[in-house]
Amino acid sequence: MKPASKNILFGLLLIISISTLLPILGLTHFHTKGEPREAIVAVSMLENGNWILPRNNGGDIAYKPPMYHWLTALGSVIFNRGDVNEYTSRLPSALAAIIIASTMFLFYSRRSGNYNTAFLSAILFLSAFEVHRAATAARVDMVLTVFIVLALFQLYRWYENGLKGIPAWAILFMSAATLTKGPVGIVLPCLVSGVFLLLRKERFFKICYKLLGVAIASCILPALWYYIAYLQAGREFLDLVIEENFDRFTGNMSYSSHNAPPFYYLYITLAGFLPWTLLVVISLFALTYKGIRRPVNGWWKELCNRISSMAPARLFSLTSILVILFFYLIPDSKRSVYILPIYPFLSYFLAEYMRYLVQEHRKAWRVFGILLSTISGIFFLLFIGLKTGWFEQWIPTASLYYLDGFKGWNFWDIVCLIVLMLLIHDVYKSRDIQSISNRYSYSVITLFFWVQFTLDTAVLPDILNRKSDYSLAQQVENVVPDGPIYSYIGSPMMRFFVINFYTHNRVVNFEDTMPEDGYLLVGEREYTAFVSRHTDYNFEEIWKSERRGNDIRDIVCMYRFNRKNGVE
């Protein structure tokens, strides 16, 4: 029966992960600068045939190694005849999240013997706010995470085999991680494994030479790409590698990049695991603290004893969390996606804790269930109110633009609301504390999944597509159907990323080329300073956007121009 139960849970996990991620990937246009900046690299690869270091966004080289871009280009060839779009750009991230959830289940079900806890941990991973956001974005972070997590799992298997032989799969995954975002793909798995092996009382020098050999082997494939890329771009490429990897870590970058204080990861992890962190907070008021007066040295001794007596897989998970967090505390540059590799391991401990609460502190689950069903009920009413326009008088005028596309009903909206109402009722009706069980916890989780799915399919696409610069790109295409589109942005790191993607990588920096005539995109605030620097040109305004653009946070203006000594 156990293998059948395990197979059923694994199949259910695949159904949940696939159905909640894959259908939504192409519903929204790009509306942030990060997604089109990465997707256009894959476009350049397919158009120009340069799969090592293609030029894009008017001549830039990619800030990250090419693994994510290779996967995007490959997916575009397989599923969309070589045309890179929103769906194929986000597909690598979604598949990465599905693979992580699946391997989590297999890893923990085998080593804990508790299939339900392993299943719950995978579900919690998928539902975490930060994970879901990264899994539906055309960015490199979830792809990096899958390779790091798979490498960690394979290095743990190597430990189980007595560190015998060569961990070929771990080496391959670390190579892929390095080709996704740099040397951190090797450093993190080896660092976690080294600390874990020390805690398991392996000899220090044995750990060093074993892991050093693994690290060197993992460098071989990435080194080939770095060498060929250096031959193509020389010093420009080398400077970029040093800044993105070493200067970012030491805080010596030429520009400020997501600088944050050390405690940033504390509150960002709490936010990233919403709504489940609310359950943890609620449960703190239900727990008993018998050992609160124990001396400090007693606490330390008990902590050491607990760590030494932990099951190896649990110790490995705890080590992964602490080492990765400590590693990313060092640099000044901090982002929530950097610590994505801790989410699978945190999810396992959270799943254990949630099952413990079902057994010992059902009241915490009941309060959380009421809270989540109440929030879902408010969402239900807001959905109806926004669809019918009831709340327009209280909404700022600037925000009404984004809600215009959300009005009106369709069949799917009605289905979402009916199912949501049934799930809210199912969670709220369980008033008896003694009836709180694993079934109740899964009802609460299902309610949240449906709220999230309703947002992804029936709410956010209408709003975010209004926010996107896709419509501006269409206007640009109508005026300039082919040839270069010139641009100027004062910040050296900024480009018209969204417009460039939707105009097929035709946006070129004006001051890099100094053309005789053409069409110019520029922000309204920067136009005066730009014209004062280029008095030898005539400029005629064609149009300006009604709202601020995604990339430059300013009104986008388009001008026809030519040199004064040229022919109009």
mmCIF file with all atom_site columns, N, CA and C in Angstrom, residues 462-487:
data_model
loop_
_atom_site.group_PDB
_atom_site.id
_atom_site.type_symbol
_atom_site.label_atom_id
_atom_site.label_alt_id
_atom_site.label_comp_id
_atom_site.label_asym_id
_atom_site.label_entity_id
_atom_site.label_seq_id
_atom_site.pdbx_PDB_ins_code
_atom_site.Cartn_x
_atom_site.Cartn_y
_atom_site.Cartn_z
_atom_site.occupancy
_atom_site.B_iso_or_equiv
_atom_site.pdbx_formal_charge
_atom_site.auth_seq_id
_atom_site.auth_comp_id
_atom_site.auth_asym_id
_atom_site.auth_atom_id
_atom_site.pdbx_PDB_model_num
ATOM 1  N N  . ASP A 1 462 ? -5.811 41.366 -16.536 1.00 0.00 ? 462 ASP A N  1
ATOM 2  C CA . ASP A 1 462 ? -6.499 42.573 -17.011 1.00 0.00 ? 462 ASP A CA 1
ATOM 3  C C  . ASP A 1 462 ? -5.834 43.842 -16.500 1.00 0.00 ? 462 ASP A C  1
ATOM 4  N N  . ILE A 1 463 ? -5.329 43.787 -15.267 1.00 0.00 ? 463 ILE A N  1
ATOM 5  C CA . ILE A 1 463 ? -4.715 44.978 -14.674 1.00 0.00 ? 463 ILE A CA 1
ATOM 6  C C  . ILE A 1 463 ? -3.294 45.184 -15.189 1.00 0.00 ? 463 ILE A C  1
ATOM 7  N N  . LEU A 1 464 ? -2.493 44.121 -15.184 1.00 0.00 ? 464 LEU A N  1
ATOM 8  C CA . LEU A 1 464 ? -1.086 44.245 -15.559 1.00 0.00 ? 464 LEU A CA 1
ATOM 9  C C  . LEU A 1 464 ? -0.914 44.501 -17.053 1.00 0.00 ? 464 LEU A C  1
ATOM 10 N N  . ASN A 1 465 ? -1.819 43.987 -17.872 1.00 0.00 ? 465 ASN A N  1
ATOM 11 C CA . ASN A 1 465 ? -1.718 44.268 -19.305 1.00 0.00 ? 465 ASN A CA 1
ATOM 12 C C  . ASN A 1 465 ? -1.991 45.738 -19.606 1.00 0.00 ? 465 ASN A C  1
ATOM 13 N N  . ARG A 1 466 ? -2.777 46.387 -18.769 1.00 0.00 ? 466 ARG A N  1
ATOM 14 C CA . ARG A 1 466 ? -2.956 47.833 -18.905 1.00 0.00 ? 466 ARG A CA 1
ATOM 15 C C  . ARG A 1 466 ? -1.701 48.587 -18.463 1.00 0.00 ? 466 ARG A C  1
ATOM 16 N N  . LYS A 1 467 ? -0.992 47.993 -17.514 1.00 0.00 ? 467 LYS A N  1
ATOM 17 C CA . LYS A 1 467 ? 0.227  48.627 -17.012 1.00 0.00 ? 467 LYS A CA 1
ATOM 18 C C  . LYS A 1 467 ? 1.386  48.504 -17.993 1.00 0.00 ? 467 LYS A C  1
ATOM 19 N N  . SER A 1 468 ? 1.387  47.449 -18.793 1.00 0.00 ? 468 SER A N  1
ATOM 20 C CA . SER A 1 468 ? 2.516  47.162 -19.678 1.00 0.00 ? 468 SER A CA 1
ATOM 21 C C  . SER A 1 468 ? 2.698  48.229 -20.748 1.00 0.00 ? 468 SER A C  1
ATOM 22 N N  . ASP A 1 469 ? 3.943  48.374 -21.229 1.00 0.00 ? 469 ASP A N  1
ATOM 23 C CA . ASP A 1 469 ? 4.252  49.270 -22.345 1.00 0.00 ? 469 ASP A CA 1
ATOM 24 C C  . ASP A 1 469 ? 4.021  48.601 -23.701 1.00 0.00 ? 469 ASP A C  1
ATOM 25 N N  . TYR A 1 470 ? 3.329  47.464 -23.682 1.00 0.00 ? 470 TYR A N  1
ATOM 26 C CA . TYR A 1 470 ? 3.027  46.763 -24.938 1.00 0.00 ? 470 TYR A CA 1
ATOM 27 C C  . TYR A 1 470 ? 2.288  47.679 -25.909 1.00 0.00 ? 470 TYR A C  1
ATOM 28 N N  . SER A 1 471 ? 1.315  48.456 -25.412 1.00 0.00 ? 471 SER A N  1
ATOM 29 C CA . SER A 1 471 ? 0.553  49.351 -26.292 1.00 0.00 ? 471 SER A CA 1
ATOM 30 C C  . SER A 1 471 ? 1.453  50.450 -26.868 1.00 0.00 ? 471 SER A C  1
ATOM 31 N N  . LEU A 1 472 ? 2.421  50.921 -26.074 1.00 0.00 ? 472 LEU A N  1
ATOM 32 C CA . LEU A 1 472 ? 3.365  51.921 -26.584 1.00 0.00 ? 472 LEU A CA 1
ATOM 33 C C  . LEU A 1 472 ? 4.223  51.327 -27.703 1.00 0.00 ? 472 LEU A C  1
ATOM 34 N N  . ALA A 1 473 ? 4.623  50.073 -27.512 1.00 0.00 ? 473 ALA A N  1
ATOM 35 C CA . ALA A 1 473 ? 5.430  49.407 -28.537 1.00 0.00 ? 473 ALA A CA 1
ATOM 36 C C  . ALA A 1 473 ? 4.647  49.281 -29.838 1.00 0.00 ? 473 ALA A C  1
ATOM 37 N N  . GLN A 1 474 ? 3.343  49.032 -29.729 1.00 0.00 ? 474 GLN A N  1
ATOM 38 C CA . GLN A 1 474 ? 2.521  48.954 -30.939 1.00 0.00 ? 474 GLN A CA 1
ATOM 39 C C  . GLN A 1 474 ? 2.461  50.296 -31.650 1.00 0.00 ? 474 GLN A C  1
ATOM 40 N N  . GLN A 1 475 ? 2.375  51.385 -30.888 1.00 0.00 ? 475 GLN A N  1
ATOM 41 C CA . GLN A 1 475 ? 2.386  52.712 -31.502 1.00 0.00 ? 475 GLN A CA 1
ATOM 42 C C  . GLN A 1 475 ? 3.710  52.978 -32.208 1.00 0.00 ? 475 GLN A C  1
ATOM 43 N N  . VAL A 1 476 ? 4.805  52.561 -31.569 1.00 0.00 ? 476 VAL A N  1
ATOM 44 C CA . VAL A 1 476 ? 6.127  52.736 -32.177 1.00 0.00 ? 476 VAL A CA 1
ATOM 45 C C  . VAL A 1 476 ? 6.214  51.932 -33.473 1.00 0.00 ? 476 VAL A C  1
ATOM 46 N N  . GLU A 1 477 ? 5.712  50.710 -33.456 1.00 0.00 ? 477 GLU A N  1
ATOM 47 C CA . GLU A 1 477 ? 5.738  49.851 -34.649 1.00 0.00 ? 477 GLU A CA 1
ATOM 48 C C  . GLU A 1 477 ? 4.942  50.468 -35.785 1.00 0.00 ? 477 GLU A C  1
ATOM 49 N N  . ASN A 1 478 ? 3.828  51.103 -35.448 1.00 0.00 ? 478 ASN A N  1
ATOM 50 C CA . ASN A 1 478 ? 3.014  51.730 -36.494 1.00 0.00 ? 478 ASN A CA 1
ATOM 51 C C  . ASN A 1 478 ? 3.758  52.870 -37.180 1.00 0.00 ? 478 ASN A C  1
ATOM 52 N N  . VAL A 1 479 ? 4.556  53.612 -36.407 1.00 0.00 ? 479 VAL A N  1
ATOM 53 C CA . VAL A 1 479 ? 5.306  54.738 -36.970 1.00 0.00 ? 479 VAL A CA 1
ATOM 54 C C  . VAL A 1 479 ? 6.580  54.260 -37.657 1.00 0.00 ? 479 VAL A C  1
ATOM 55 N N  . VAL A 1 480 ? 7.269  53.283 -37.011 1.00 0.00 ? 480 VAL A N  1
ATOM 56 C CA . VAL A 1 480 ? 8.550  52.787 -37.536 1.00 0.00 ? 480 VAL A CA 1
ATOM 57 C C  . VAL A 1 480 ? 8.418  51.273 -37.715 1.00 0.00 ? 480 VAL A C  1
ATOM 58 N N  . PRO A 1 481 ? 7.847  50.815 -38.826 1.00 0.00 ? 481 PRO A N  1
ATOM 59 C CA . PRO A 1 481 ? 7.616  49.370 -38.999 1.00 0.00 ? 481 PRO A CA 1
ATOM 60 C C  . PRO A 1 481 ? 8.891  48.554 -39.196 1.00 0.00 ? 481 PRO A C  1
ATOM 61 N N  . ASP A 1 482 ? 9.977  49.187 -39.594 1.00 0.00 ? 482 ASP A N  1
ATOM 62 C CA . ASP A 1 482 ? 11.247 48.471 -39.736 1.00 0.00 ? 482 ASP A CA 1
ATOM 63 C C  . ASP A 1 482 ? 12.393 49.453 -39.538 1.00 0.00 ? 482 ASP A C  1
ATOM 64 N N  . GLY A 1 483 ? 13.582 48.917 -39.412 1.00 0.00 ? 483 GLY A N  1
ATOM 65 C CA . GLY A 1 483 ? 14.756 49.752 -39.198 1.00 0.00 ? 483 GLY A CA 1
ATOM 66 C C  . GLY A 1 483 ? 14.946 50.114 -37.739 1.00 0.00 ? 483 GLY A C  1
ATOM 67 N N  . PRO A 1 484 ? 16.030 50.819 -37.423 1.00 0.00 ? 484 PRO A N  1
ATOM 68 C CA . PRO A 1 484 ? 16.339 51.159 -36.027 1.00 0.00 ? 484 PRO A CA 1
ATOM 69 C C  . PRO A 1 484 ? 15.391 52.177 -35.430 1.00 0.00 ? 484 PRO A C  1
ATOM 70 N N  . ILE A 1 485 ? 15.197 52.069 -34.117 1.00 0.00 ? 485 ILE A N  1
ATOM 71 C CA . ILE A 1 485 ? 14.438 53.044 -33.332 1.00 0.00 ? 485 ILE A CA 1
ATOM 72 C C  . ILE A 1 485 ? 15.423 53.620 -32.321 1.00 0.00 ? 485 ILE A C  1
ATOM 73 N N  . TYR A 1 486 ? 15.690 54.896 -32.396 1.00 0.00 ? 486 TYR A N  1
ATOM 74 C CA . TYR A 1 486 ? 16.723 55.494 -31.552 1.00 0.00 ? 486 TYR A CA 1
ATOM 75 C C  . TYR A 1 486 ? 16.130 55.914 -30.204 1.00 0.00 ? 486 TYR A C  1
ATOM 76 N N  . SER A 1 487 ? 16.974 55.919 -29.186 1.00 0.00 ? 487 SER A N  1
ATOM 77 C CA . SER A 1 487 ? 16.496 56.234 -27.841 1.00 0.00 ? 487 SER A CA 1
ATOM 78 C C  . SER A 1 487 ? 17.567 56.977 -27.065 1.00 0.00 ? 487 SER A C  1
#
